[in-house]
Amino acid sequence: MSDLLILNGRLIDPANGIDGERDLLVRDGRVAAVEAPGALKNIAAAETIDATGQVVAPGLIDVHVHLREPGQTYKETIATGTAAAAAGGFTSVIAMPNTVPVNDTVAKLEWMLDAARRSAVKLFAMPAATLGSMGVTLTDFEALRAAGAVGFTDDGKPVLEDHVMRAALVAAARAEVPISQHAEDTRLTGGCSMNAGQVAFRLGLRGMTVEAEARIVERDIRLLREIEATEGLRPHLHVQHVSTARAMEAIRAAKREGLHVTCEVAPHHFTLTDEAIGDYDTHAKMNPPLRVEADRAAMVASLLDGTADCIATDHAPHAAHEKEQEFERAPNGITGLETSLGLALRVLHREQGLSLSRIIALMSAAPAAIAGLAGRGSLSMGHFADVVLFDAGSEWRYDAAKTLSRSRNTPFDGAEMLGKVRATICEGRVVYRG
Ligand code: DOR
């Protein structure tokens, strides 16, 4: 592969404490030089990108996406989902295992990661923690780890039994990867389709309580403490898409105690409340559900004070005919890869004053560290040349009709975004041009 030069940009690389004008040289898919403006002018590159007025940052990383392949390719494929990822500035995504069939064996994992799936960006996967995500028998962590697993999760089906979750945390600690848990005590949420509260009351819908999320987070933290005390292991619990102030408070306390807990917050949970459901709008239906303003504010606060480790989209494509049903019948989930950066910049940067560097860290260095993605998440010398170029000041409106995803189930159609992606470069290849 030949050289690529990115000149005159504002390079923000939080992992290396850089925020300033730099030129970047990419060679053979890797970062070959980061220099003061002009220092690379004698290099004859095959392509030169003029990044004047643009931010040049490590490619974004999403630890939580649903790509629907195998089994539900009418919603999304690995090729279409990762094309949407590239358009959103992402260079790595981690696929959840709730495909059909569930990704719970080496053969399935290898099939997903195969080049024949035509991923536009780097694809990683977290296979199921238990066979079929049934919460009973652990999958083969060692074999799956050797085949590329970057963590384990039963995703939408949390591991409920204490002894199974304990065994999963122990096995994951031995394999040196996280257990990523969707925190919902599903024994308390049967028949619920949104957040419990005034809006659910008005709509006549059954609601999921704060308790259902917090109980699993609190139980998992207790297990971490027990395992550290008795097994001499230090398991890593990653809590997915935290949506309630109470669960976030439990995570804050666990971090203070020194336990290895990380968590993610989804853009919709720091942007919207359950009021967005309006008159039964299924595009505002997801799990965990949109909560009340105090919870939304707590998610923002957690991103500002560092309790939340990263932003993850929970990109969950569904077909139009599935969302165009009665609210209680429609599936949970919204697409998110093309709107994540625009919402983060609008809400966290412009409205809340969080620095660009922090937002980029929440979307690159931090998720790389959580999932142990070596050589990614920063523009260090020799690292993969995973880069996003964006115009931080440009205001635009999201048009779901133009999505590269196969699905359009988003509450953000027409919503205001800040920061337009101009180019996404994955391992030195330009995979998207805006
Ligand atoms: O909103 C959601 N969608 N939450 C989940 O837990 C699963 C996901 C999906 O796969 O559609």
XYZ file of N, CA, C and O in Angstrom, residues 26-92:
268
model
N 0.582 8.340 6.589
C 0.144 6.957 6.699
C 0.940 6.131 5.692
O 1.021 6.505 4.516
N 1.534 5.067 6.169
C 2.303 4.200 5.261
C 1.966 2.746 5.559
O 1.988 2.334 6.712
N 1.639 1.990 4.516
C 1.300 0.570 4.671
C 0.229 0.338 5.734
O 0.314 -0.603 6.530
N -0.739 1.261 5.769
C -1.871 1.069 6.671
C -1.609 1.448 8.114
O -2.464 1.229 8.978
N -0.420 1.995 8.366
C -0.062 2.349 9.753
C 0.295 3.822 9.849
O 0.638 4.456 8.844
N 0.246 4.346 11.071
C 0.689 5.719 11.301
C 2.215 5.733 11.204
O 2.900 5.042 11.963
N 2.735 6.515 10.259
C 4.190 6.525 10.041
C 4.844 7.803 10.563
O 6.046 7.802 10.843
N 4.076 8.899 10.654
C 4.643 10.141 11.214
C 3.523 11.100 11.584
O 2.506 11.178 10.895
N 3.741 11.805 12.688
C 2.867 12.917 13.098
C 3.816 14.079 13.345
O 4.625 14.034 14.272
N 3.725 15.085 12.488
C 4.742 16.150 12.529
C 4.106 17.536 12.488
O 2.953 17.681 12.084
N 4.896 18.534 12.869
C 4.459 19.921 12.771
C 4.152 20.246 11.310
O 4.736 19.628 10.402
N 3.243 21.206 11.071
C 2.860 21.520 9.694
C 4.089 21.833 8.839
O 4.978 22.570 9.276
N 4.139 21.242 7.664
C 5.228 21.519 6.729
C 6.349 20.520 6.771
O 7.086 20.355 5.790
N 6.504 19.800 7.873
C 7.654 18.908 8.030
C 7.626 17.728 7.057
O 8.660 17.122 6.778
N 6.460 17.401 6.527
C 6.359 16.231 5.651
C 6.228 16.631 4.184
O 5.890 15.818 3.337
N 6.551 17.909 3.882
C 6.212 18.405 2.544
C 7.043 17.766 1.422
O 6.623 17.795 0.268
N 8.135 17.134 1.737
C 8.949 16.529 0.682
C 8.570 15.092 0.363
O 9.177 14.455 -0.487
N 7.554 14.608 1.048
C 7.129 13.224 0.787
C 6.149 13.215 -0.378
O 5.185 13.979 -0.398
N 6.422 12.362 -1.363
C 5.528 12.247 -2.513
C 4.550 11.107 -2.249
O 4.875 9.933 -2.414
N 3.374 11.479 -1.778
C 2.389 10.454 -1.431
C 1.461 10.187 -2.613
O 1.262 11.044 -3.464
N 0.891 8.984 -2.641
C -0.070 8.641 -3.695
C -1.307 9.515 -3.573
O -1.927 9.876 -4.565
N -1.677 9.826 -2.333
C -2.828 10.706 -2.131
C -2.536 11.683 -1.004
O -1.945 11.321 0.015
N -2.953 12.927 -1.192
C -2.837 13.934 -0.143
C -4.224 14.482 0.133
O -4.950 14.843 -0.790
N -4.580 14.514 1.404
C -5.868 15.089 1.784
C -5.578 16.406 2.497
O -4.803 16.439 3.457
N -6.196 17.472 2.017
C -6.059 18.763 2.696
C -7.141 18.848 3.762
O -8.325 18.939 3.449
N -6.722 18.818 5.024
C -7.674 18.804 6.139
C -7.816 20.183 6.785
O -8.187 20.284 7.959
N -7.534 21.219 6.025
C -7.663 22.578 6.562
C -9.073 22.777 7.138
O -10.063 22.456 6.479
N -9.137 23.255 8.373
C -10.438 23.517 9.002
C -11.100 22.277 9.569
O -12.224 22.349 10.077
N -10.398 21.151 9.489
C -11.019 19.912 9.976
C -10.262 19.317 11.153
O -9.070 19.531 11.314
N -11.003 18.557 11.945
C -10.385 17.794 13.019
C -9.927 16.457 12.443
O -10.648 15.822 11.672
N -8.713 16.065 12.801
C -8.170 14.758 12.409
C -7.996 13.968 13.705
O -7.261 14.395 14.602
N -8.716 12.870 13.826
C -8.747 12.160 15.111
C -8.665 10.658 14.886
O -8.890 10.179 13.769
N -8.372 9.905 15.949
C -8.412 8.445 15.806
C -9.814 8.026 15.371
O -10.810 8.603 15.824
N -9.912 7.054 14.505
C -11.205 6.549 14.063
C -12.047 6.148 15.258
O -11.537 5.647 16.267
N -13.349 6.370 15.157
C -14.241 6.070 16.275
C -14.432 4.560 16.413
O -14.345 3.822 15.417
N -14.692 4.152 17.635
C -14.843 2.722 17.944
C -16.154 2.536 18.699
O -16.412 3.251 19.665
N -16.953 1.589 18.245
C -18.239 1.330 18.897
C -18.234 -0.088 19.454
O -18.158 -1.059 18.693
N -18.327 -0.186 20.768
C -18.259 -1.512 21.407
C -19.601 -2.233 21.406
O -19.712 -3.321 21.967
N -20.621 -1.651 20.765
C -21.963 -2.260 20.893
C -22.813 -2.008 19.651
O -23.528 -1.010 19.573
N -22.734 -2.916 18.685
C -23.587 -2.794 17.497
C -24.233 -4.148 17.175
O -23.694 -5.206 17.492
N -25.396 -4.063 16.548
C -26.105 -5.258 16.076
C -26.091 -5.223 14.559
O -26.641 -4.294 13.963
N -25.454 -6.217 13.945
C -25.319 -6.199 12.488
C -26.217 -7.227 11.795
O -26.255 -7.277 10.569
N -26.919 -8.030 12.563
C -28.021 -8.893 12.074
C -27.614 -10.010 11.135
O -28.489 -10.670 10.569
N -26.342 -10.194 10.904
C -25.906 -11.265 10.014
C -25.054 -12.243 10.816
O -24.108 -11.795 11.464
N -25.391 -13.526 10.851
C -26.381 -14.204 10.014
C -27.822 -14.063 10.526
O -28.041 -13.717 11.680
N -28.729 -14.347 9.608
C -30.100 -14.664 9.994
C -31.155 -13.596 9.807
O -32.320 -13.919 9.658
N -30.769 -12.307 9.835
C -31.794 -11.271 9.709
C -31.310 -10.191 8.746
O -31.373 -8.987 9.042
N -30.858 -10.659 7.587
C -30.211 -9.733 6.655
C -31.206 -8.782 5.990
O -30.792 -7.857 5.295
N -32.494 -8.982 6.220
C -33.461 -7.984 5.728
C -33.398 -6.720 6.577
O -33.847 -5.663 6.144
N -32.824 -6.820 7.795
C -32.658 -5.633 8.648
C -31.326 -4.940 8.377
O -31.216 -3.720 8.391
N -30.281 -5.769 8.211
C -28.916 -5.252 8.072
C -28.021 -6.401 7.658
O -28.343 -7.565 7.921
N -26.907 -6.071 7.023
C -25.861 -7.069 6.822
C -24.575 -6.494 7.403
O -24.509 -5.307 7.736
N -23.580 -7.317 7.493
C -22.293 -6.805 7.980
C -21.808 -5.723 7.017
O -21.300 -4.682 7.444
N -22.016 -5.931 5.717
C -21.568 -4.933 4.732
C -22.327 -3.611 4.886
O -21.721 -2.536 4.913
N -23.652 -3.655 5.032
C -24.407 -2.393 5.121
C -24.214 -1.712 6.476
O -24.082 -0.490 6.556
N -24.196 -2.498 7.540
C -24.021 -1.914 8.874
C -22.661 -1.241 9.015
O -22.543 -0.154 9.599
N -21.637 -1.891 8.465
C -20.303 -1.293 8.593
C -20.119 -0.129 7.608
O -19.301 0.756 7.853
N -20.885 -0.114 6.514
C -20.858 1.067 5.637
C -21.449 2.264 6.393
O -20.930 3.387 6.311
N -22.528 2.021 7.135
C -23.105 3.090 7.968
C -22.109 3.521 9.048
O -21.988 4.700 9.370
N -21.382 2.549 9.581
C -20.361 2.867 10.591
C -19.315 3.809 9.997
O -18.963 4.828 10.603
N -18.836 3.482 8.811
C -17.820 4.322 8.159
C -18.369 5.731 7.943
O -17.675 6.727 8.173
N -19.631 5.831 7.542
C -20.238 7.147 7.320
C -20.328 7.940 8.623
O -20.298 9.176 8.617
N -20.423 7.225 9.741
C -20.491 7.888 11.043
C -19.131 8.179 11.645
O -19.051 8.690 12.766
N -18.058 7.826 10.929
C -16.716 8.105 11.433
C -16.085 6.942 12.184
O -15.011 7.075 12.759
N -16.759 5.801 12.182
C -16.251 4.640 12.919
C -15.301 3.818 12.057
O -15.563 3.600 10.870
N -14.239 3.328 12.698
C -13.295 2.455 12.004
C -13.253 1.059 12.606
O -12.665 0.158 12.012
N -13.842 0.895 13.783
C -13.968 -0.441 14.391
C -15.322 -0.537 15.061
O -15.760 0.418 15.710
